[in-house]
PDB file of C-alpha atoms in Angstrom:
ATOM      1  CA  THR M 204       6.362  12.235   7.313  1.00  0.00           C
ATOM      2  CA  LEU M 205       9.326  13.414   9.390  1.00  0.00           C
ATOM      3  CA  PHE M 206      11.893  10.625   9.839  1.00  0.00           C
ATOM      4  CA  LYS M 207      15.390  11.023  11.269  1.00  0.00           C
ATOM      5  CA  GLY M 208      15.317  14.754  10.613  1.00  0.00           C
ATOM      6  CA  ARG M 209      14.221  14.430   6.963  1.00  0.00           C
ATOM      7  CA  TYR M 210      10.837  14.734   5.354  1.00  0.00           C
ATOM      8  CA  VAL M 211       9.703  11.714   3.330  1.00  0.00           C
ATOM      9  CA  ALA M 212       6.784  11.947   0.908  1.00  0.00           C
ATOM     10  CA  ALA M 213       5.101   9.103  -1.002  1.00  0.00           C
ATOM     11  CA  TRP M 214       2.419   9.021  -3.693  1.00  0.00           C
ATOM     12  CA  ASN M 215       1.281   6.867  -6.593  1.00  0.00           C
ATOM     13  CA  ALA M 216       1.510   8.294 -10.098  1.00  0.00           C
ATOM     14  CA  ASN M 217       1.809   7.380 -13.727  1.00  0.00           C
ATOM     15  CA  PRO M 218       4.465   9.257 -15.716  1.00  0.00           C
ATOM     16  CA  ASP M 219       2.652   8.328 -18.940  1.00  0.00           C
ATOM     17  CA  GLY M 220      -0.557  10.212 -18.141  1.00  0.00           C
ATOM     18  CA  LEU M 221      -2.693  11.937 -15.566  1.00  0.00           C
ATOM     19  CA  GLU M 222      -5.229   9.135 -15.122  1.00  0.00           C
ATOM     20  CA  GLU M 223      -4.708   6.557 -12.421  1.00  0.00           C
ATOM     21  CA  ALA M 224      -5.201   2.787 -12.693  1.00  0.00           C
ATOM     22  CA  TYR M 225      -3.478   2.434 -16.078  1.00  0.00           C
ATOM     23  CA  PRO M 226      -0.305   0.476 -16.806  1.00  0.00           C
ATOM     24  CA  GLY M 227       2.762   2.274 -15.472  1.00  0.00           C
ATOM     25  CA  GLN M 228       1.301   3.438 -12.139  1.00  0.00           C
ATOM     26  CA  LEU M 229       3.929   3.124  -9.403  1.00  0.00           C
ATOM     27  CA  ASN M 230       4.524   4.449  -5.895  1.00  0.00           C
ATOM     28  CA  TYR M 231       7.139   7.210  -5.747  1.00  0.00           C
ATOM     29  CA  ILE M 232       9.172   8.558  -2.841  1.00  0.00           C
ATOM     30  CA  SER M 233      11.040  11.842  -2.462  1.00  0.00           C
ATOM     31  CA  VAL M 234      12.964  13.236   0.529  1.00  0.00           C
ATOM     32  CA  SER M 235      13.778  16.753   1.728  1.00  0.00           C
ATOM     33  CA  ASP M 236      15.867  18.288   4.503  1.00  0.00           C
ATOM     34  CA  ASP M 237      13.932  21.580   4.500  1.00  0.00           C
ATOM     35  CA  PHE M 238      10.466  20.773   3.032  1.00  0.00           C
ATOM     36  CA  GLN M 239      11.200  23.120   0.114  1.00  0.00           C
ATOM     37  CA  ASN M 240      13.869  21.333  -1.931  1.00  0.00           C
ATOM     38  CA  TRP M 241      13.025  17.729  -2.770  1.00  0.00           C
ATOM     39  CA  SER M 242      14.993  14.867  -4.268  1.00  0.00           C
ATOM     40  CA  THR M 243      14.074  13.504  -7.683  1.00  0.00           C
ATOM     41  CA  PRO M 244      11.142  11.082  -7.181  1.00  0.00           C
ATOM     42  CA  VAL M 245      12.105   7.401  -7.244  1.00  0.00           C
ATOM     43  CA  ALA M 246       9.903   4.329  -7.696  1.00  0.00           C
ATOM     44  CA  ALA M 247      11.439   3.087  -4.459  1.00  0.00           C
ATOM     45  CA  PHE M 248       9.788  -0.336  -4.189  1.00  0.00           C
ATOM     46  CA  THR M 249      10.999  -1.496  -7.634  1.00  0.00           C
ATOM     47  CA  SER M 250      14.263  -2.972  -8.913  1.00  0.00           C
ATOM     48  CA  ALA M 251      14.989   0.377 -10.616  1.00  0.00           C
ATOM     49  CA  GLY M 252      14.626   2.004  -7.184  1.00  0.00           C
ATOM     50  CA  GLY M 253      17.073  -0.487  -5.648  1.00  0.00           C
ATOM     51  CA  ALA M 254      14.564  -2.250  -3.382  1.00  0.00           C
ATOM     52  CA  ILE M 255      15.312  -5.532  -1.657  1.00  0.00           C
ATOM     53  CA  ASN M 256      12.636  -8.007  -2.823  1.00  0.00           C
ATOM     54  CA  PRO M 257      11.602  -5.560  -5.585  1.00  0.00           C
ATOM     55  CA  VAL M 258       8.042  -5.362  -6.894  1.00  0.00           C
ATOM     56  CA  ASP M 259       8.052  -4.296 -10.527  1.00  0.00           C
ATOM     57  CA  ASP M 260       4.322  -4.776 -11.098  1.00  0.00           C
ATOM     58  CA  ASP M 261       2.555  -1.584 -11.977  1.00  0.00           C
ATOM     59  CA  PHE M 262      -0.868  -0.711 -10.564  1.00  0.00           C
ATOM     60  CA  GLN M 263       0.778   0.199  -7.239  1.00  0.00           C
ATOM     61  CA  TRP M 264      -1.461   2.062  -4.791  1.00  0.00           C
ATOM     62  CA  GLN M 265      -1.622   4.075  -1.572  1.00  0.00           C
ATOM     63  CA  ALA M 266       1.790   4.250   0.115  1.00  0.00           C
ATOM     64  CA  ASN M 267       1.233   5.140   3.814  1.00  0.00           C
ATOM     65  CA  PHE M 268       3.809   5.469   6.596  1.00  0.00           C
ATOM     66  CA  ILE M 269       4.485   4.637  10.233  1.00  0.00           C
ATOM     67  CA  ASN M 270       7.599   6.140  11.815  1.00  0.00           C
ATOM     68  CA  TYR M 271       8.629   3.500  14.356  1.00  0.00           C
ATOM     69  CA  LYS M 272      10.491   5.353  17.120  1.00  0.00           C
ATOM     70  CA  ASP M 273      12.582   7.251  14.536  1.00  0.00           C
ATOM     71  CA  SER M 274      14.550   4.046  13.853  1.00  0.00           C
ATOM     72  CA  VAL M 275      12.569   2.365  11.051  1.00  0.00           C
ATOM     73  CA  LEU M 276      10.085   3.814   8.578  1.00  0.00           C
ATOM     74  CA  PHE M 277       7.351   1.383   7.525  1.00  0.00           C
ATOM     75  CA  CYS M 278       5.146   1.812   4.476  1.00  0.00           C
ATOM     76  CA  ALA M 279       1.986  -0.184   3.678  1.00  0.00           C
ATOM     77  CA  TRP M 280       0.821  -0.291   0.044  1.00  0.00           C
ATOM     78  CA  CYS M 281      -0.761  -2.644  -2.460  1.00  0.00           C
ATOM     79  CA  VAL M 282      -0.788  -3.823  -6.055  1.00  0.00           C
ATOM     80  CA  SER M 283      -4.047  -4.469  -7.906  1.00  0.00           C
ATOM     81  CA  GLY M 284      -4.612  -6.604 -10.989  1.00  0.00           C
ATOM     82  CA  ASP M 285      -3.394 -10.088 -11.823  1.00  0.00           C
ATOM     83  CA  ASN M 286      -0.635 -10.018  -9.194  1.00  0.00           C
ATOM     84  CA  ALA M 287      -2.699  -8.277  -6.502  1.00  0.00           C
ATOM     85  CA  ALA M 288      -1.039  -8.271  -3.099  1.00  0.00           C
ATOM     86  CA  THR M 289      -0.570  -6.189   0.036  1.00  0.00           C
ATOM     87  CA  TYR M 290       2.941  -5.156   1.082  1.00  0.00           C
ATOM     88  CA  VAL M 291       4.649  -3.603   4.071  1.00  0.00           C
ATOM     89  CA  SER M 292       8.068  -2.166   3.265  1.00  0.00           C
ATOM     90  CA  ARG M 293      10.709  -0.850   5.632  1.00  0.00           C
ATOM     91  CA  SER M 294      13.557   1.609   5.414  1.00  0.00           C
ATOM     92  CA  PHE M 295      16.260   2.686   7.832  1.00  0.00           C
ATOM     93  CA  ASP M 296      16.983   5.917   5.932  1.00  0.00           C
ATOM     94  CA  GLY M 297      13.761   6.760   4.018  1.00  0.00           C
ATOM     95  CA  ILE M 298      15.513   6.116   0.689  1.00  0.00           C
ATOM     96  CA  ASN M 299      16.425   2.404   0.515  1.00  0.00           C
ATOM     97  CA  TRP M 300      13.537  -0.032   0.969  1.00  0.00           C
ATOM     98  CA  GLU M 301      12.924  -3.721   1.657  1.00  0.00           C
ATOM     99  CA  ASN M 302       9.526  -5.133   0.621  1.00  0.00           C
ATOM    100  CA  MET M 303       7.580  -7.796   2.483  1.00  0.00           C
ATOM    101  CA  LYS M 304       4.528  -9.344   0.815  1.00  0.00           C
ATOM    102  CA  LEU M 305       1.749 -10.334   3.198  1.00  0.00           C
ATOM    103  CA  GLU M 306       1.188 -14.037   2.613  1.00  0.00           C
ATOM    104  CA  ASP M 307      -1.589 -14.552   5.162  1.00  0.00           C
ATOM    105  CA  PRO M 308      -5.098 -15.174   3.829  1.00  0.00           C
ATOM    106  CA  MET M 309      -7.645 -12.401   4.061  1.00  0.00           C
ATOM    107  CA  PRO M 310      -8.617 -11.447   7.602  1.00  0.00           C
ATOM    108  CA  GLY M 311     -11.195 -13.254   9.691  1.00  0.00           C
ATOM    109  CA  GLY M 312     -14.697 -12.040   8.978  1.00  0.00           C
ATOM    110  CA  TYR M 313     -13.943 -11.200   5.333  1.00  0.00           C
ATOM    111  CA  ILE M 314     -17.059 -11.806   3.233  1.00  0.00           C
ATOM    112  CA  PRO M 315     -16.545 -11.817  -0.536  1.00  0.00           C
ATOM    113  CA  ASP M 316     -19.166  -9.832  -2.431  1.00  0.00           C
ATOM    114  CA  VAL M 317     -19.948 -12.661  -4.861  1.00  0.00           C
ATOM    115  CA  ALA M 318     -22.490 -10.695  -6.916  1.00  0.00           C
ATOM    116  CA  LEU M 319     -20.022  -7.852  -7.502  1.00  0.00           C
ATOM    117  CA  GLN M 320     -17.191 -10.273  -8.315  1.00  0.00           C
ATOM    118  CA  GLU M 321     -19.398 -12.028 -10.904  1.00  0.00           C
ATOM    119  CA  LYS M 322     -20.442  -8.675 -12.417  1.00  0.00           C
ATOM    120  CA  ASN M 323     -16.852  -7.471 -12.672  1.00  0.00           C
ATOM    121  CA  ALA M 324     -15.616 -10.793 -14.075  1.00  0.00           C
ATOM    122  CA  SER M 325     -18.198 -10.590 -16.869  1.00  0.00           C
ATOM    123  CA  GLN M 326     -17.027  -7.146 -18.037  1.00  0.00           C
ATOM    124  CA  GLU M 327     -14.759  -6.872 -21.033  1.00  0.00           C
ATOM    125  CA  PRO M 328     -11.198  -5.767 -20.189  1.00  0.00           C
ATOM    126  CA  ASP M 329     -10.377  -2.132 -20.918  1.00  0.00           C
ATOM    127  CA  PRO M 330      -8.450  -2.019 -24.238  1.00  0.00           C
ATOM    128  CA  ARG M 331      -6.003   0.555 -22.765  1.00  0.00           C
ATOM    129  CA  GLY M 332      -5.229  -1.753 -19.837  1.00  0.00           C
ATOM    130  CA  HIS M 333      -7.182   0.067 -17.090  1.00  0.00           C
ATOM    131  CA  GLN M 334      -7.094  -2.010 -13.904  1.00  0.00           C
ATOM    132  CA  SER M 335      -9.402  -0.786 -11.178  1.00  0.00           C
ATOM    133  CA  LEU M 336      -9.466  -2.284  -7.722  1.00  0.00           C
ATOM    134  CA  GLU M 337     -12.986  -3.509  -8.484  1.00  0.00           C
ATOM    135  CA  ARG M 338     -11.495  -5.966 -10.998  1.00  0.00           C
ATOM    136  CA  SER M 339      -8.774  -7.096  -8.598  1.00  0.00           C
ATOM    137  CA  ILE M 340      -8.586 -10.056  -6.298  1.00  0.00           C
ATOM    138  CA  PRO M 341      -9.058  -8.866  -2.695  1.00  0.00           C
ATOM    139  CA  VAL M 342      -6.155  -6.959  -1.160  1.00  0.00           C
ATOM    140  CA  GLY M 343      -5.693  -4.622   1.764  1.00  0.00           C
ATOM    141  CA  PHE M 344      -5.930  -1.093   0.347  1.00  0.00           C
ATOM    142  CA  PRO M 345      -4.190   1.283   2.803  1.00  0.00           C
ATOM    143  CA  GLY M 346      -6.259   4.408   3.257  1.00  0.00           C
ATOM    144  CA  THR M 347      -4.365   6.545   5.748  1.00  0.00           C
ATOM    145  CA  HIS M 348      -1.086   6.729   7.614  1.00  0.00           C
ATOM    146  CA  GLY M 349      -0.660   4.107  10.281  1.00  0.00           C
ATOM    147  CA  LEU M 350      -0.753   4.321  14.051  1.00  0.00           C
ATOM    148  CA  LEU M 351       1.951   3.634  16.620  1.00  0.00           C
ATOM    149  CA  THR M 352       0.588   2.912  20.083  1.00  0.00           C
ATOM    150  CA  ARG M 353       2.359   3.675  23.373  1.00  0.00           C
ATOM    151  CA  ASP M 354       3.170  -0.008  23.845  1.00  0.00           C
ATOM    152  CA  GLY M 355       4.850  -0.168  20.407  1.00  0.00           C
ATOM    153  CA  ARG M 356       2.120  -1.863  18.393  1.00  0.00           C
ATOM    154  CA  MET M 357       1.680  -0.650  14.827  1.00  0.00           C
ATOM    155  CA  LEU M 358      -1.595  -0.620  12.901  1.00  0.00           C
ATOM    156  CA  PHE M 359      -2.331   0.231   9.278  1.00  0.00           C
ATOM    157  CA  MET M 360      -6.038   0.608   8.536  1.00  0.00           C
ATOM    158  CA  VAL M 361      -6.961  -0.876   5.159  1.00  0.00           C
ATOM    159  CA  GLY M 362     -10.093  -1.127   3.066  1.00  0.00           C
ATOM    160  CA  ILE M 363     -10.928  -4.399   1.347  1.00  0.00           C
ATOM    161  CA  PRO M 364     -11.971  -3.912  -2.311  1.00  0.00           C
ATOM    162  CA  PRO M 365     -14.125  -4.195  -4.277  1.00  0.00           C
ATOM    163  CA  GLU M 366     -16.027  -1.060  -3.354  1.00  0.00           C
ATOM    164  CA  ILE M 367     -14.310  -0.826   0.086  1.00  0.00           C
ATOM    165  CA  ARG M 368     -17.297  -2.149   2.042  1.00  0.00           C
ATOM    166  CA  GLN M 369     -15.141  -3.818   4.715  1.00  0.00           C
ATOM    167  CA  VAL M 370     -12.112  -2.600   6.656  1.00  0.00           C
ATOM    168  CA  ALA M 371      -9.436  -4.314   8.722  1.00  0.00           C
ATOM    169  CA  ALA M 372      -6.077  -3.521  10.273  1.00  0.00           C
ATOM    170  CA  LEU M 373      -2.606  -4.804   9.537  1.00  0.00           C
ATOM    171  CA  ILE M 374      -1.002  -5.240  12.947  1.00  0.00           C
ATOM    172  CA  SER M 375       2.576  -5.689  14.136  1.00  0.00           C
ATOM    173  CA  LYS M 376       3.322  -6.376  17.793  1.00  0.00           C
ATOM    174  CA  ASP M 377       7.041  -7.108  17.312  1.00  0.00           C
ATOM    175  CA  GLY M 378       8.541  -3.922  15.894  1.00  0.00           C
ATOM    176  CA  GLY M 379       7.591  -4.750  12.311  1.00  0.00           C
ATOM    177  CA  LYS M 380       9.218  -8.190  12.078  1.00  0.00           C
ATOM    178  CA  SER M 381       5.813  -9.693  11.295  1.00  0.00           C
ATOM    179  CA  TRP M 382       2.411  -8.331  10.237  1.00  0.00           C
ATOM    180  CA  LYS M 383      -0.949 -10.031  10.762  1.00  0.00           C
ATOM    181  CA  TRP M 384      -4.499  -9.180   9.778  1.00  0.00           C
ATOM    182  CA  GLY M 385      -6.957  -8.021  12.418  1.00  0.00           C
ATOM    183  CA  GLU M 386     -10.615  -8.962  12.113  1.00  0.00           C
ATOM    184  CA  CYS M 387     -12.712  -7.420   9.334  1.00  0.00           C
ATOM    185  CA  THR M 388     -15.667  -5.212  10.068  1.00  0.00           C
ATOM    186  CA  PRO M 389     -19.051  -6.592   8.982  1.00  0.00           C
ATOM    187  CA  LEU M 390     -19.921  -6.169   5.302  1.00  0.00           C
ATOM    188  CA  LEU M 391     -21.524  -2.747   4.889  1.00  0.00           C
ATOM    189  CA  PRO M 392     -24.833  -2.726   2.995  1.00  0.00           C
ATOM    190  CA  THR M 393     -25.013  -1.144  -0.444  1.00  0.00           C
TER     191      THR M 393
END
């Protein structure tokens, strides 16, 4: 994403291995002035990355951006597992971040897949600590970069695990000061 003349890239990775969804998975950010030479990746949303309201839980997923009028860069992402939550973070320079946890309940129209939740709850935990979204409490799982409308509204489209059979939007109508859930789509059949 181009922000204030710099390129900002984000991804989730685990420095301890190539597989995702194992302990140690964090979201990383790197910046570049020329798209060829990049800064050392930083786990920007953590205390080690200098974040305000840091989130040090691993199992971080899907960092996606909205460039709000080249003044603030927003990033939606989530954490799965025991501390599952959806976050929207903001930065005024693409390097230093402030995290905001969405405290609202799941969006209107959300229908828990009780059979799948019971099946997943009955499975033995992975001895290596694997934590898939299917074993997580419901969160908004950002799937693509967000949208900025002409009237200044911002929308992040998110899937609702397990199995991403419902989608909703995170919406801000006030320049990112607050974020609310839009309505969920109907539960898709399996």
